[in-house]
Amino acid sequence: MKDRIYVCHTYYHVYVTFLKELALPDAERGKATLLLSRMSTDFEQLGKRVEACGLFRQVLEFDEKREDFFPELAEYRKDTGNFIGNLRNRIRFTKRYAELEAPYIPIDFREYKDIYVYCDSDPVGYYLNWYRIRYHAVEDGLDTLKYCDDARYDNRGHFWLKAFLSRYLNLIFVQNGYGKYCIDMEVNDISAIRYPCPRYIEEPRQMLVDRLSNEEKEIILKAFVRNMEELEKQMEKCKQSGDGILILTDPLCTLDVREQIFRDIIGMFEPEGTIFIKPHPRDELNYRELFAEYPQFDATVPMEMLNFFPGIHFKKVVAVLTEVKAIRFADEVVRLGPDFMDAYEDPLIHRQNEQI
């Protein structure tokens, strides 16, 4: 029996996995498998760099498939006009999606004592529940459920009936702690979540960061930083500016609207200092071409890692919807939030919790 496996869908997931593994005693390290899903993120050469660090037993990639990859599933997504008909279709969808996903699973999950899944709302969650494989869910981002409780939002109307059908009968699947074979779900801060689930367990991420030694930070940096020389150049520019303002991008709206959003944000804050840009890892807008006049940090480096460099400091860090409370390298952090986004898209799109 193998020890544990982590299913990661983003660079941030891998970063948190490093934090979790480095918190273990030395004797327990080097036994975990890292499974990188390519469904929503291009990990490029990250897997090779992670293998080279020696912290994991094995690093694998997973060709996870979205539901639109399987045309036959569209039939089960049609609105029948009544709750019972839609529920019947959802039961069929849950079973069939898991069956169709099975050939793309690269390993036998049953060989592992512990399975950790970030974003069990993705296909792997359907697979694990339908095939009765127990796992631990992990909160997607920092305080994600504080701003968007996907389980309740996606299952508005008869939520508790749907949760019952998922948690006890496994007829449908509800993510984030409500799946029958979900053992528990690690969240950063239970007090920040409006509707706690009995399976939530609190694992504060800042505690994992605070305990890191300099040597452990170096292990993380070697795995994530593709070009340390370039990163150091950007940090030197920040030091020289003395009034740096870091703009964190988000994969918001369509590309043309997204470009306008960040041009507007730069226009708002450029009078205050020197602008730097840190693109989101899943942001497909070409910032290096469209915003070439501004220094930019590598998109694949989680912004939390800038905390590891004692010499780097910004006057202000600005984000739209990204949680910024983990940042320690700025005098001020600004999260513009949903009120700002109301001017660019239908408010219902980014106000999920208000619709529960």
PDB file of C-alpha atoms in Angstrom, residues 50-286:
ATOM      1  CA  VAL A  50       9.384  18.818  -8.669  1.00  0.00           C
ATOM      2  CA  GLU A  51      10.908  15.405  -9.331  1.00  0.00           C
ATOM      3  CA  ALA A  52      14.387  16.907  -9.083  1.00  0.00           C
ATOM      4  CA  CYS A  53      13.701  18.373  -5.624  1.00  0.00           C
ATOM      5  CA  GLY A  54      13.333  14.866  -4.150  1.00  0.00           C
ATOM      6  CA  LEU A  55      10.381  15.680  -1.913  1.00  0.00           C
ATOM      7  CA  PHE A  56       7.995  13.311  -3.726  1.00  0.00           C
ATOM      8  CA  ARG A  57       8.155   9.634  -4.522  1.00  0.00           C
ATOM      9  CA  GLN A  58       6.597  10.102  -7.930  1.00  0.00           C
ATOM     10  CA  VAL A  59       5.215  12.891 -10.144  1.00  0.00           C
ATOM     11  CA  LEU A  60       2.593  11.990 -12.743  1.00  0.00           C
ATOM     12  CA  GLU A  61       0.339  13.872 -15.156  1.00  0.00           C
ATOM     13  CA  PHE A  62      -3.383  13.287 -15.602  1.00  0.00           C
ATOM     14  CA  ASP A  63      -5.287  13.863 -18.849  1.00  0.00           C
ATOM     15  CA  GLU A  64      -8.523  14.681 -17.028  1.00  0.00           C
ATOM     16  CA  LYS A  65     -11.480  15.313 -19.360  1.00  0.00           C
ATOM     17  CA  ARG A  66     -14.204  17.948 -19.036  1.00  0.00           C
ATOM     18  CA  GLU A  67     -17.772  16.838 -19.582  1.00  0.00           C
ATOM     19  CA  ASP A  68     -17.965  18.504 -23.010  1.00  0.00           C
ATOM     20  CA  PHE A  69     -15.295  16.047 -24.191  1.00  0.00           C
ATOM     21  CA  PHE A  70     -18.042  13.398 -24.079  1.00  0.00           C
ATOM     22  CA  PRO A  71     -20.912  14.519 -26.385  1.00  0.00           C
ATOM     23  CA  GLU A  72     -23.351  11.944 -25.032  1.00  0.00           C
ATOM     24  CA  LEU A  73     -23.418  13.709 -21.641  1.00  0.00           C
ATOM     25  CA  ALA A  74     -25.148  16.746 -23.150  1.00  0.00           C
ATOM     26  CA  GLU A  75     -28.406  14.784 -23.245  1.00  0.00           C
ATOM     27  CA  TYR A  76     -28.419  14.550 -19.455  1.00  0.00           C
ATOM     28  CA  ARG A  77     -27.929  18.310 -19.044  1.00  0.00           C
ATOM     29  CA  LYS A  78     -31.150  19.221 -20.834  1.00  0.00           C
ATOM     30  CA  ASP A  79     -33.888  20.876 -18.788  1.00  0.00           C
ATOM     31  CA  THR A  80     -36.900  18.558 -18.733  1.00  0.00           C
ATOM     32  CA  GLY A  81     -39.111  21.249 -17.265  1.00  0.00           C
ATOM     33  CA  ASN A  82     -39.626  19.586 -13.897  1.00  0.00           C
ATOM     34  CA  PHE A  83     -37.542  18.709 -10.838  1.00  0.00           C
ATOM     35  CA  ILE A  84     -38.064  14.943 -11.006  1.00  0.00           C
ATOM     36  CA  GLY A  85     -37.082  14.746 -14.661  1.00  0.00           C
ATOM     37  CA  ASN A  86     -33.971  16.832 -14.079  1.00  0.00           C
ATOM     38  CA  LEU A  87     -33.038  14.741 -11.046  1.00  0.00           C
ATOM     39  CA  ARG A  88     -33.394  11.538 -13.073  1.00  0.00           C
ATOM     40  CA  ASN A  89     -31.080  12.968 -15.713  1.00  0.00           C
ATOM     41  CA  ARG A  90     -28.579  14.030 -13.089  1.00  0.00           C
ATOM     42  CA  ILE A  91     -28.470  10.533 -11.612  1.00  0.00           C
ATOM     43  CA  ARG A  92     -27.740   9.156 -15.065  1.00  0.00           C
ATOM     44  CA  PHE A  93     -25.153  11.872 -15.694  1.00  0.00           C
ATOM     45  CA  THR A  94     -23.316  11.113 -12.431  1.00  0.00           C
ATOM     46  CA  LYS A  95     -22.917   7.432 -13.265  1.00  0.00           C
ATOM     47  CA  ARG A  96     -22.069   7.854 -16.918  1.00  0.00           C
ATOM     48  CA  TYR A  97     -19.559  10.676 -16.399  1.00  0.00           C
ATOM     49  CA  ALA A  98     -17.589   8.551 -13.950  1.00  0.00           C
ATOM     50  CA  GLU A  99     -17.618   5.610 -16.364  1.00  0.00           C
ATOM     51  CA  LEU A 100     -16.408   7.736 -19.268  1.00  0.00           C
ATOM     52  CA  GLU A 101     -13.652   9.314 -17.161  1.00  0.00           C
ATOM     53  CA  ALA A 102     -12.327   5.967 -15.910  1.00  0.00           C
ATOM     54  CA  PRO A 103     -10.095   5.155 -18.936  1.00  0.00           C
ATOM     55  CA  TYR A 104      -8.214   8.419 -18.442  1.00  0.00           C
ATOM     56  CA  ILE A 105      -7.294   7.759 -14.802  1.00  0.00           C
ATOM     57  CA  PRO A 106      -3.535   6.976 -14.941  1.00  0.00           C
ATOM     58  CA  ILE A 107      -3.206   5.154 -11.624  1.00  0.00           C
ATOM     59  CA  ASP A 108      -5.120   2.855  -9.275  1.00  0.00           C
ATOM     60  CA  PHE A 109      -6.279   5.135  -6.467  1.00  0.00           C
ATOM     61  CA  ARG A 110      -7.051   2.085  -4.330  1.00  0.00           C
ATOM     62  CA  GLU A 111      -3.321   1.541  -3.881  1.00  0.00           C
ATOM     63  CA  TYR A 112      -3.042   4.664  -1.695  1.00  0.00           C
ATOM     64  CA  LYS A 113      -3.774   5.024   1.998  1.00  0.00           C
ATOM     65  CA  ASP A 114      -4.686   8.699   1.676  1.00  0.00           C
ATOM     66  CA  ILE A 115      -5.939  10.616  -1.355  1.00  0.00           C
ATOM     67  CA  TYR A 116      -6.055  14.430  -1.310  1.00  0.00           C
ATOM     68  CA  VAL A 117      -8.072  16.185  -4.013  1.00  0.00           C
ATOM     69  CA  TYR A 118      -8.169  19.908  -4.700  1.00  0.00           C
ATOM     70  CA  CYS A 119     -11.338  20.806  -6.636  1.00  0.00           C
ATOM     71  CA  ASP A 120     -13.265  17.565  -6.214  1.00  0.00           C
ATOM     72  CA  SER A 121     -15.947  19.329  -8.278  1.00  0.00           C
ATOM     73  CA  ASP A 122     -13.803  18.368 -11.252  1.00  0.00           C
ATOM     74  CA  PRO A 123     -14.275  14.974 -12.980  1.00  0.00           C
ATOM     75  CA  VAL A 124     -11.985  13.143 -10.563  1.00  0.00           C
ATOM     76  CA  GLY A 125     -14.548  13.785  -7.805  1.00  0.00           C
ATOM     77  CA  TYR A 126     -17.269  12.053  -9.813  1.00  0.00           C
ATOM     78  CA  TYR A 127     -14.926   9.142 -10.481  1.00  0.00           C
ATOM     79  CA  LEU A 128     -13.846   8.629  -6.875  1.00  0.00           C
ATOM     80  CA  ASN A 129     -17.382   8.748  -5.510  1.00  0.00           C
ATOM     81  CA  TRP A 130     -18.962   6.521  -8.118  1.00  0.00           C
ATOM     82  CA  TYR A 131     -16.234   3.891  -7.684  1.00  0.00           C
ATOM     83  CA  ARG A 132     -16.451   4.156  -3.886  1.00  0.00           C
ATOM     84  CA  ILE A 133     -12.915   5.377  -3.243  1.00  0.00           C
ATOM     85  CA  ARG A 134     -12.538   7.422  -0.065  1.00  0.00           C
ATOM     86  CA  TYR A 135     -10.570  10.677  -0.224  1.00  0.00           C
ATOM     87  CA  HIS A 136      -9.841  13.972   1.522  1.00  0.00           C
ATOM     88  CA  ALA A 137     -10.990  17.158  -0.221  1.00  0.00           C
ATOM     89  CA  VAL A 138      -8.882  20.327   0.056  1.00  0.00           C
ATOM     90  CA  GLU A 139     -10.097  23.905  -0.379  1.00  0.00           C
ATOM     91  CA  ASP A 140      -9.271  25.154  -3.865  1.00  0.00           C
ATOM     92  CA  GLY A 141      -7.770  28.562  -3.011  1.00  0.00           C
ATOM     93  CA  LEU A 142      -7.234  30.700   0.058  1.00  0.00           C
ATOM     94  CA  ASP A 143     -10.665  31.121   1.690  1.00  0.00           C
ATOM     95  CA  THR A 144     -12.405  30.166  -1.562  1.00  0.00           C
ATOM     96  CA  LEU A 145     -15.595  29.131   0.228  1.00  0.00           C
ATOM     97  CA  LYS A 146     -15.785  32.499   1.941  1.00  0.00           C
ATOM     98  CA  TYR A 147     -16.487  34.131  -1.396  1.00  0.00           C
ATOM     99  CA  CYS A 148     -18.087  31.315  -3.379  1.00  0.00           C
ATOM    100  CA  ASP A 149     -19.699  28.260  -1.783  1.00  0.00           C
ATOM    101  CA  ASP A 150     -19.894  26.268  -5.021  1.00  0.00           C
ATOM    102  CA  ALA A 151     -21.691  23.296  -3.495  1.00  0.00           C
ATOM    103  CA  ARG A 152     -24.632  25.400  -2.395  1.00  0.00           C
ATOM    104  CA  TYR A 153     -24.575  27.727  -5.402  1.00  0.00           C
ATOM    105  CA  ASP A 154     -24.517  24.878  -7.939  1.00  0.00           C
ATOM    106  CA  ASN A 155     -27.330  23.113  -6.066  1.00  0.00           C
ATOM    107  CA  ARG A 156     -29.700  25.972  -5.334  1.00  0.00           C
ATOM    108  CA  GLY A 157     -33.216  24.733  -4.813  1.00  0.00           C
ATOM    109  CA  HIS A 158     -33.770  21.637  -2.649  1.00  0.00           C
ATOM    110  CA  PHE A 159     -30.123  21.766  -1.505  1.00  0.00           C
ATOM    111  CA  TRP A 160     -30.547  19.485   1.480  1.00  0.00           C
ATOM    112  CA  LEU A 161     -32.335  16.862  -0.620  1.00  0.00           C
ATOM    113  CA  LYS A 162     -29.502  16.946  -3.157  1.00  0.00           C
ATOM    114  CA  ALA A 163     -26.905  16.821  -0.364  1.00  0.00           C
ATOM    115  CA  PHE A 164     -28.708  13.793   1.108  1.00  0.00           C
ATOM    116  CA  LEU A 165     -28.796  12.021  -2.262  1.00  0.00           C
ATOM    117  CA  SER A 166     -25.058  12.641  -2.599  1.00  0.00           C
ATOM    118  CA  ARG A 167     -23.787  12.121   0.929  1.00  0.00           C
ATOM    119  CA  TYR A 168     -25.859   9.092   1.909  1.00  0.00           C
ATOM    120  CA  LEU A 169     -27.107   7.420  -1.286  1.00  0.00           C
ATOM    121  CA  ASN A 170     -24.375   8.391  -3.788  1.00  0.00           C
ATOM    122  CA  LEU A 171     -27.015   8.797  -6.503  1.00  0.00           C
ATOM    123  CA  ILE A 172     -25.694  12.220  -7.507  1.00  0.00           C
ATOM    124  CA  PHE A 173     -22.506  14.058  -6.634  1.00  0.00           C
ATOM    125  CA  VAL A 174     -22.216  17.297  -4.656  1.00  0.00           C
ATOM    126  CA  GLN A 175     -18.681  18.617  -4.151  1.00  0.00           C
ATOM    127  CA  ASN A 176     -16.847  20.219  -1.218  1.00  0.00           C
ATOM    128  CA  GLY A 177     -17.567  17.773   1.587  1.00  0.00           C
ATOM    129  CA  TYR A 178     -20.965  16.419   0.516  1.00  0.00           C
ATOM    130  CA  GLY A 179     -19.806  13.413  -1.521  1.00  0.00           C
ATOM    131  CA  LYS A 180     -20.465  10.050   0.111  1.00  0.00           C
ATOM    132  CA  TYR A 181     -16.829   8.988  -0.115  1.00  0.00           C
ATOM    133  CA  CYS A 182     -15.349  12.333   0.921  1.00  0.00           C
ATOM    134  CA  ILE A 183     -13.834  11.712   4.362  1.00  0.00           C
ATOM    135  CA  ASP A 184     -13.347  15.389   5.218  1.00  0.00           C
ATOM    136  CA  MET A 185     -12.473  18.711   3.617  1.00  0.00           C
ATOM    137  CA  GLU A 186      -9.557  20.882   4.696  1.00  0.00           C
ATOM    138  CA  VAL A 187     -10.377  24.610   4.751  1.00  0.00           C
ATOM    139  CA  ASN A 188      -8.248  27.554   5.761  1.00  0.00           C
ATOM    140  CA  ASP A 189     -10.701  29.286   8.099  1.00  0.00           C
ATOM    141  CA  ILE A 190     -14.037  27.752   9.099  1.00  0.00           C
ATOM    142  CA  SER A 191     -15.168  30.985  10.765  1.00  0.00           C
ATOM    143  CA  ALA A 192     -15.059  32.744   7.370  1.00  0.00           C
ATOM    144  CA  ILE A 193     -17.540  30.312   5.815  1.00  0.00           C
ATOM    145  CA  ARG A 194     -21.194  31.253   6.096  1.00  0.00           C
ATOM    146  CA  TYR A 195     -22.555  27.698   5.828  1.00  0.00           C
ATOM    147  CA  PRO A 196     -20.093  25.246   7.400  1.00  0.00           C
ATOM    148  CA  CYS A 197     -20.307  21.580   6.443  1.00  0.00           C
ATOM    149  CA  PRO A 198     -19.885  18.945   9.201  1.00  0.00           C
ATOM    150  CA  ARG A 199     -16.944  17.521   7.281  1.00  0.00           C
ATOM    151  CA  TYR A 200     -14.892  20.721   7.215  1.00  0.00           C
ATOM    152  CA  ILE A 201     -11.673  20.602   9.212  1.00  0.00           C
ATOM    153  CA  GLU A 202      -9.560  23.716   9.702  1.00  0.00           C
ATOM    154  CA  GLU A 203      -5.978  23.667   8.426  1.00  0.00           C
ATOM    155  CA  PRO A 204      -4.696  27.284   8.488  1.00  0.00           C
ATOM    156  CA  ARG A 205      -2.278  27.740   5.621  1.00  0.00           C
ATOM    157  CA  GLN A 206      -0.388  30.606   7.204  1.00  0.00           C
ATOM    158  CA  MET A 207       0.713  28.266   9.992  1.00  0.00           C
ATOM    159  CA  LEU A 208       2.269  25.987   7.367  1.00  0.00           C
ATOM    160  CA  VAL A 209       4.111  28.949   5.860  1.00  0.00           C
ATOM    161  CA  ASP A 210       5.310  30.355   9.194  1.00  0.00           C
ATOM    162  CA  ARG A 211       7.025  27.112  10.141  1.00  0.00           C
ATOM    163  CA  LEU A 212       9.148  26.932   6.950  1.00  0.00           C
ATOM    164  CA  SER A 213      12.919  27.104   7.363  1.00  0.00           C
ATOM    165  CA  ASN A 214      15.071  28.969   4.834  1.00  0.00           C
ATOM    166  CA  GLU A 215      16.195  25.632   3.425  1.00  0.00           C
ATOM    167  CA  GLU A 216      12.574  24.542   2.929  1.00  0.00           C
ATOM    168  CA  LYS A 217      11.723  27.806   1.201  1.00  0.00           C
ATOM    169  CA  GLU A 218      14.642  27.156  -1.124  1.00  0.00           C
ATOM    170  CA  ILE A 219      13.215  23.745  -2.009  1.00  0.00           C
ATOM    171  CA  ILE A 220       9.915  25.357  -3.003  1.00  0.00           C
ATOM    172  CA  LEU A 221      11.594  28.106  -5.025  1.00  0.00           C
ATOM    173  CA  LYS A 222      13.743  25.636  -6.976  1.00  0.00           C
ATOM    174  CA  ALA A 223      10.626  23.707  -7.953  1.00  0.00           C
ATOM    175  CA  PHE A 224       8.526  26.693  -9.025  1.00  0.00           C
ATOM    176  CA  VAL A 225      10.866  29.362 -10.374  1.00  0.00           C
ATOM    177  CA  ARG A 226      11.663  28.753 -14.015  1.00  0.00           C
ATOM    178  CA  ASN A 227      14.158  31.596 -14.272  1.00  0.00           C
ATOM    179  CA  MET A 228      15.609  32.823 -10.993  1.00  0.00           C
ATOM    180  CA  GLU A 229      17.787  35.403 -12.742  1.00  0.00           C
ATOM    181  CA  GLU A 230      14.738  37.052 -14.319  1.00  0.00           C
ATOM    182  CA  LEU A 231      12.847  36.994 -11.019  1.00  0.00           C
ATOM    183  CA  GLU A 232      15.757  38.636  -9.238  1.00  0.00           C
ATOM    184  CA  LYS A 233      15.885  41.358 -11.922  1.00  0.00           C
ATOM    185  CA  GLN A 234      12.223  42.169 -11.336  1.00  0.00           C
ATOM    186  CA  MET A 235      12.786  42.296  -7.596  1.00  0.00           C
ATOM    187  CA  GLU A 236      15.744  44.618  -8.062  1.00  0.00           C
ATOM    188  CA  LYS A 237      13.544  46.950 -10.123  1.00  0.00           C
ATOM    189  CA  CYS A 238      11.039  46.897  -7.282  1.00  0.00           C
ATOM    190  CA  LYS A 239      13.718  47.830  -4.742  1.00  0.00           C
ATOM    191  CA  GLN A 240      14.970  50.655  -6.945  1.00  0.00           C
ATOM    192  CA  SER A 241      11.499  52.095  -7.508  1.00  0.00           C
ATOM    193  CA  GLY A 242      10.755  52.557  -3.808  1.00  0.00           C
ATOM    194  CA  ASP A 243       7.077  53.055  -4.596  1.00  0.00           C
ATOM    195  CA  GLY A 244       6.154  49.822  -6.394  1.00  0.00           C
ATOM    196  CA  ILE A 245       2.509  48.906  -6.867  1.00  0.00           C
ATOM    197  CA  LEU A 246       1.908  45.261  -7.773  1.00  0.00           C
ATOM    198  CA  ILE A 247      -1.218  44.454  -9.813  1.00  0.00           C
ATOM    199  CA  LEU A 248      -2.385  40.838  -9.535  1.00  0.00           C
ATOM    200  CA  THR A 249      -4.435  39.753 -12.526  1.00  0.00           C
ATOM    201  CA  ASP A 250      -7.411  37.376 -12.544  1.00  0.00           C
ATOM    202  CA  PRO A 251      -8.862  35.320 -15.433  1.00  0.00           C
ATOM    203  CA  LEU A 252     -11.971  37.508 -15.599  1.00  0.00           C
ATOM    204  CA  CYS A 253     -14.604  37.985 -18.340  1.00  0.00           C
ATOM    205  CA  THR A 254     -13.663  37.744 -22.026  1.00  0.00           C
ATOM    206  CA  LEU A 255     -10.135  38.641 -23.100  1.00  0.00           C
ATOM    207  CA  ASP A 256     -11.084  42.037 -24.528  1.00  0.00           C
ATOM    208  CA  VAL A 257     -12.988  43.024 -21.378  1.00  0.00           C
ATOM    209  CA  ARG A 258     -10.180  41.661 -19.236  1.00  0.00           C
ATOM    210  CA  GLU A 259      -7.659  43.857 -21.016  1.00  0.00           C
ATOM    211  CA  GLN A 260      -9.870  46.879 -20.355  1.00  0.00           C
ATOM    212  CA  ILE A 261     -10.235  45.932 -16.676  1.00  0.00           C
ATOM    213  CA  PHE A 262      -6.492  45.932 -16.095  1.00  0.00           C
ATOM    214  CA  ARG A 263      -5.897  49.052 -18.153  1.00  0.00           C
ATOM    215  CA  ASP A 264      -8.475  50.738 -15.933  1.00  0.00           C
ATOM    216  CA  ILE A 265      -6.832  49.418 -12.764  1.00  0.00           C
ATOM    217  CA  ILE A 266      -3.417  50.638 -13.899  1.00  0.00           C
ATOM    218  CA  GLY A 267      -4.971  54.023 -14.658  1.00  0.00           C
ATOM    219  CA  MET A 268      -6.390  54.129 -11.130  1.00  0.00           C
ATOM    220  CA  PHE A 269      -3.131  53.355  -9.324  1.00  0.00           C
ATOM    221  CA  GLU A 270      -0.319  54.513 -11.636  1.00  0.00           C
ATOM    222  CA  PRO A 271      -0.392  58.067 -10.210  1.00  0.00           C
ATOM    223  CA  GLU A 272       0.583  56.550  -6.852  1.00  0.00           C
ATOM    224  CA  GLY A 273       3.740  54.714  -7.909  1.00  0.00           C
ATOM    225  CA  THR A 274       5.583  52.390 -10.284  1.00  0.00           C
ATOM    226  CA  ILE A 275       3.364  49.624 -11.668  1.00  0.00           C
ATOM    227  CA  PHE A 276       4.408  45.958 -11.661  1.00  0.00           C
ATOM    228  CA  ILE A 277       2.226  43.136 -12.973  1.00  0.00           C
ATOM    229  CA  LYS A 278       1.890  39.556 -11.720  1.00  0.00           C
ATOM    230  CA  PRO A 279      -0.314  37.596 -14.164  1.00  0.00           C
ATOM    231  CA  HIS A 280      -2.496  34.792 -12.819  1.00  0.00           C
ATOM    232  CA  PRO A 281      -1.227  31.319 -13.866  1.00  0.00           C
ATOM    233  CA  ARG A 282      -4.488  30.600 -15.738  1.00  0.00           C
ATOM    234  CA  ASP A 283      -4.820  34.049 -17.271  1.00  0.00           C
ATOM    235  CA  GLU A 284      -4.447  33.658 -21.055  1.00  0.00           C
ATOM    236  CA  LEU A 285      -4.235  37.378 -21.825  1.00  0.00           C
ATOM    237  CA  ASN A 286      -0.805  38.213 -23.277  1.00  0.00           C
TER     238      ASN A 286
END
